[in-house]
Amino acid sequence: MHLPCFFVTLHPDMERFEKTNQEFEAAVSECRQLFAQKLHDYRASWRILRPQSLTDQLLIKARRIRQIEVTGSTMVDEGIRPEFIGLVNYGIVGLIQLERGFSDSVDVDNAEALALYDRFARQALELMKRKNHDYDEAWRSMRVSSYTDLILTKLERVKEMEDLQMSGQQTKVSEGIDANYMDIINYAVFGLIKLSPNEDLSQRGEAQEKK
């Protein structure tokens, strides 16, 4: 007896969202690979860093991206993508430090450090899914340079919040340092997707990656 075949067709919106999810996961996987390699070489030496130091490190990387975007030149033979990878990884480290506090020595082994990384990476993915649904893939129409500026804006906010905390004051309406770190991670991942060799130049919002 011949049975009819049933095909499930995804709604176009669902297809677009699923494509973004896959691209996001691939970009984070690339970042994780470098994170794991550095863990092998240095262990979790970043456990010594205080959150303020991580914010400054993120700021240095974001400013370097902007400098390359503005001038189109660099004296170091590295492009923008490695800096976005650094923003993702340092952003996740920042979330770990906010949760656990800093240490005077390396107090986690590599397996635990990777487990922590994966947990916060999953949280970033879930946040991206929710926001991507609500904003309907708006990030795809943005230029890479806009991600850079938004990251720098978030970091300036984080610095102000950290300074308030160190002076014994509380923020009034801020959503918190961790939320800003999470947004920085997601903007950086979008930058990585846009600058992927497989990404259509017309979808980057840029003529090319400036090196």
GROMACS .gro file of C-alpha atoms in nm:
model
  211
    1MET     CA    1   0.000   0.000   0.000
    2HIS     CA    2   0.136   0.337  -0.098
    3LEU     CA    3   0.155   0.583   0.187
    4PRO     CA    4   0.149   0.958   0.121
    5CYS     CA    5   0.467   1.153   0.199
    6PHE     CA    6   0.445   1.445   0.429
    7PHE     CA    7   0.700   1.726   0.412
    8VAL     CA    8   0.750   1.983   0.684
    9THR     CA    9   0.825   2.324   0.542
   10LEU     CA   10   0.975   2.578   0.776
   11HIS     CA   11   0.830   2.926   0.781
   12PRO     CA   12   1.073   3.166   0.610
   13ASP     CA   13   1.129   3.350   0.939
   14MET     CA   14   1.217   3.025   1.114
   15GLU     CA   15   1.465   2.943   0.839
   16ARG     CA   16   1.635   3.281   0.882
   17PHE     CA   17   1.651   3.245   1.260
   18GLU     CA   18   1.788   2.892   1.233
   19LYS     CA   19   2.058   3.013   0.992
   20THR     CA   20   2.160   3.277   1.246
   21ASN     CA   21   2.167   3.019   1.526
   22GLN     CA   22   2.397   2.795   1.323
   23GLU     CA   23   2.628   3.081   1.227
   24PHE     CA   24   2.639   3.200   1.588
   25GLU     CA   25   2.729   2.853   1.715
   26ALA     CA   26   3.001   2.815   1.448
   27ALA     CA   27   3.156   3.151   1.543
   28VAL     CA   28   3.153   3.067   1.914
   29SER     CA   29   3.305   2.728   1.836
   30GLU     CA   30   3.594   2.906   1.664
   31CYS     CA   31   3.641   3.125   1.972
   32ARG     CA   32   3.623   2.823   2.204
   33GLN     CA   33   3.892   2.643   2.009
   34LEU     CA   34   4.137   2.929   2.067
   35PHE     CA   35   4.028   2.955   2.431
   36ALA     CA   36   4.100   2.583   2.482
   37GLN     CA   37   4.441   2.612   2.316
   38LYS     CA   38   4.537   2.899   2.544
   39LEU     CA   39   4.412   2.704   2.844
   40HIS     CA   40   4.649   2.427   2.747
   41ASP     CA   41   4.943   2.669   2.731
   42TYR     CA   42   4.866   2.904   3.022
   43ARG     CA   43   4.599   2.730   3.229
   44ALA     CA   44   4.328   2.960   3.366
   45SER     CA   45   4.577   3.235   3.449
   46TRP     CA   46   4.299   3.490   3.386
   47ARG     CA   47   4.150   3.393   3.724
   48ILE     CA   48   4.388   3.649   3.875
   49LEU     CA   49   4.233   3.936   3.677
   50ARG     CA   50   3.992   4.166   3.852
   51PRO     CA   51   3.680   4.263   3.652
   52GLN     CA   52   3.811   4.617   3.600
   53SER     CA   53   4.124   4.479   3.435
   54LEU     CA   54   3.913   4.269   3.201
   55THR     CA   55   3.706   4.573   3.108
   56ASP     CA   56   4.027   4.759   3.022
   57GLN     CA   57   4.146   4.466   2.810
   58LEU     CA   58   3.816   4.461   2.624
   59LEU     CA   59   3.845   4.835   2.572
   60ILE     CA   60   4.194   4.800   2.422
   61LYS     CA   61   4.073   4.541   2.173
   62ALA     CA   62   3.764   4.739   2.074
   63ARG     CA   63   3.966   5.057   2.028
   64ARG     CA   64   4.213   4.873   1.808
   65ILE     CA   65   3.927   4.751   1.588
   66ARG     CA   66   3.798   5.105   1.556
   67GLN     CA   67   4.143   5.238   1.477
   68ILE     CA   68   4.180   4.987   1.194
   69GLU     CA   69   3.831   5.067   1.066
   70VAL     CA   70   3.900   5.443   1.067
   71THR     CA   71   4.255   5.440   0.926
   72GLY     CA   72   4.242   5.123   0.720
   73SER     CA   73   4.596   5.036   0.823
   74THR     CA   74   4.785   4.848   1.091
   75MET     CA   75   5.153   4.792   1.168
   76VAL     CA   76   5.080   4.446   1.311
   77ASP     CA   77   4.990   4.179   1.058
   78GLU     CA   78   4.656   4.097   1.215
   79GLY     CA   79   4.312   4.192   1.094
   80ILE     CA   80   3.992   4.271   1.276
   81ARG     CA   81   3.860   3.915   1.319
   82PRO     CA   82   4.118   3.810   1.582
   83GLU     CA   83   4.018   4.110   1.792
   84PHE     CA   84   3.650   4.014   1.775
   85ILE     CA   85   3.748   3.664   1.887
   86GLY     CA   86   3.933   3.823   2.178
   87LEU     CA   87   3.625   4.027   2.267
   88VAL     CA   88   3.413   3.711   2.281
   89ASN     CA   89   3.661   3.521   2.496
   90TYR     CA   90   3.744   3.804   2.733
   91GLY     CA   91   3.373   3.882   2.761
   92ILE     CA   92   3.301   3.526   2.873
   93VAL     CA   93   3.596   3.540   3.113
   94GLY     CA   94   3.449   3.863   3.250
   95LEU     CA   95   3.119   3.688   3.322
   96ILE     CA   96   3.303   3.408   3.498
   97GLN     CA   97   3.494   3.656   3.712
   98LEU     CA   98   3.179   3.847   3.801
   99GLU     CA   99   3.017   3.526   3.920
  100ARG     CA  100   3.310   3.370   4.103
  101GLY     CA  101   3.519   3.671   4.198
  102PHE     CA  102   3.890   3.698   4.120
  103SER     CA  103   4.156   3.479   4.277
  104ASP     CA  104   4.517   3.525   4.385
  105SER     CA  105   4.611   3.206   4.203
  106VAL     CA  106   4.481   2.964   3.942
  107ASP     CA  107   4.207   2.784   4.131
  108VAL     CA  108   4.023   2.598   3.851
  109ASP     CA  109   4.151   2.323   3.625
  110ASN     CA  110   4.114   2.333   3.249
  111ALA     CA  111   3.809   2.108   3.241
  112GLU     CA  112   3.620   2.329   3.487
  113ALA     CA  113   3.726   2.642   3.301
  114LEU     CA  114   3.590   2.500   2.975
  115ALA     CA  115   3.266   2.399   3.147
  116LEU     CA  116   3.224   2.755   3.273
  117TYR     CA  117   3.300   2.889   2.926
  118ASP     CA  118   3.038   2.662   2.771
  119ARG     CA  119   2.773   2.762   3.024
  120PHE     CA  120   2.810   3.133   2.957
  121ALA     CA  121   2.838   3.075   2.582
  122ARG     CA  122   2.502   2.893   2.595
  123GLN     CA  123   2.352   3.184   2.789
  124ALA     CA  124   2.478   3.424   2.522
  125LEU     CA  125   2.321   3.208   2.251
  126GLU     CA  126   1.985   3.196   2.428
  127LEU     CA  127   1.989   3.573   2.478
  128MET     CA  128   2.071   3.624   2.112
  129LYS     CA  129   1.781   3.398   2.009
  130ARG     CA  130   1.533   3.599   2.216
  131LYS     CA  131   1.657   3.935   2.095
  132ASN     CA  132   1.690   3.819   1.736
  133HIS     CA  133   1.326   3.711   1.742
  134ASP     CA  134   1.212   4.044   1.883
  135TYR     CA  135   1.429   4.259   1.654
  136ASP     CA  136   1.372   4.043   1.344
  137GLU     CA  137   1.733   3.993   1.233
  138ALA     CA  138   1.807   4.366   1.250
  139TRP     CA  139   2.176   4.293   1.309
  140ARG     CA  140   2.215   4.176   0.950
  141SER     CA  141   2.144   4.524   0.815
  142MET     CA  142   2.405   4.683   1.042
  143ARG     CA  143   2.762   4.763   0.946
  144VAL     CA  144   3.049   4.592   1.127
  145SER     CA  145   3.168   4.936   1.237
  146SER     CA  146   2.836   4.983   1.417
  147TYR     CA  147   2.904   4.673   1.627
  148THR     CA  148   3.240   4.825   1.718
  149ASP     CA  149   3.083   5.153   1.827
  150LEU     CA  150   2.814   4.977   2.028
  151ILE     CA  151   3.077   4.764   2.201
  152LEU     CA  152   3.278   5.075   2.289
  153THR     CA  153   2.963   5.242   2.421
  154LYS     CA  154   2.886   4.938   2.638
  155LEU     CA  155   3.242   4.941   2.775
  156GLU     CA  156   3.222   5.309   2.867
  157ARG     CA  157   2.904   5.229   3.058
  158VAL     CA  158   3.072   4.938   3.234
  159LYS     CA  159   3.364   5.161   3.334
  160GLU     CA  160   3.124   5.414   3.483
  161MET     CA  161   2.941   5.142   3.676
  162GLU     CA  162   3.268   5.000   3.806
  163ASP     CA  163   3.381   5.344   3.919
  164LEU     CA  164   3.051   5.395   4.099
  165GLN     CA  165   3.088   5.061   4.275
  166MET     CA  166   3.444   5.138   4.382
  167SER     CA  167   3.324   5.468   4.530
  168GLY     CA  168   3.052   5.287   4.726
  169GLN     CA  169   2.763   5.407   4.509
  170GLN     CA  170   2.492   5.210   4.333
  171THR     CA  171   2.357   5.247   3.982
  172LYS     CA  172   1.997   5.367   3.951
  173VAL     CA  173   1.863   5.228   3.624
  174SER     CA  174   2.143   5.018   3.478
  175GLU     CA  175   2.074   4.656   3.386
  176GLY     CA  176   2.411   4.558   3.530
  177ILE     CA  177   2.768   4.490   3.422
  178ASP     CA  178   2.695   4.126   3.336
  179ALA     CA  179   2.421   4.227   3.091
  180ASN     CA  180   2.660   4.465   2.919
  181TYR     CA  181   2.926   4.193   2.893
  182MET     CA  182   2.667   3.963   2.739
  183ASP     CA  183   2.573   4.225   2.479
  184ILE     CA  184   2.942   4.280   2.399
  185ILE     CA  185   2.985   3.907   2.337
  186ASN     CA  186   2.687   3.897   2.103
  187TYR     CA  187   2.791   4.206   1.905
  188ALA     CA  188   3.138   4.057   1.867
  189VAL     CA  189   2.992   3.729   1.739
  190PHE     CA  190   2.785   3.922   1.485
  191GLY     CA  191   3.107   4.090   1.374
  192LEU     CA  192   3.271   3.750   1.331
  193ILE     CA  193   2.978   3.626   1.124
  194LYS     CA  194   2.985   3.932   0.901
  195LEU     CA  195   3.361   3.899   0.851
  196SER     CA  196   3.349   3.527   0.783
  197PRO     CA  197   3.513   3.421   0.455
  198ASN     CA  198   3.184   3.248   0.368
  199GLU     CA  199   2.973   3.558   0.423
  200ASP     CA  200   2.847   3.740   0.116
  201LEU     CA  201   3.010   4.083   0.100
  202SER     CA  202   2.671   4.237   0.027
  203GLN     CA  203   2.551   4.108   0.365
  204ARG     CA  204   2.841   4.254   0.561
  205GLY     CA  205   2.731   4.614   0.542
  206GLU     CA  206   3.094   4.687   0.455
  207ALA     CA  207   3.283   4.697   0.128
  208GLN     CA  208   3.551   4.475   0.277
  209GLU     CA  209   3.734   4.391   0.595
  210LYS     CA  210   3.997   4.652   0.651
  211LYS     CA  211   4.331   4.514   0.750
   0.00000   0.00000   0.00000
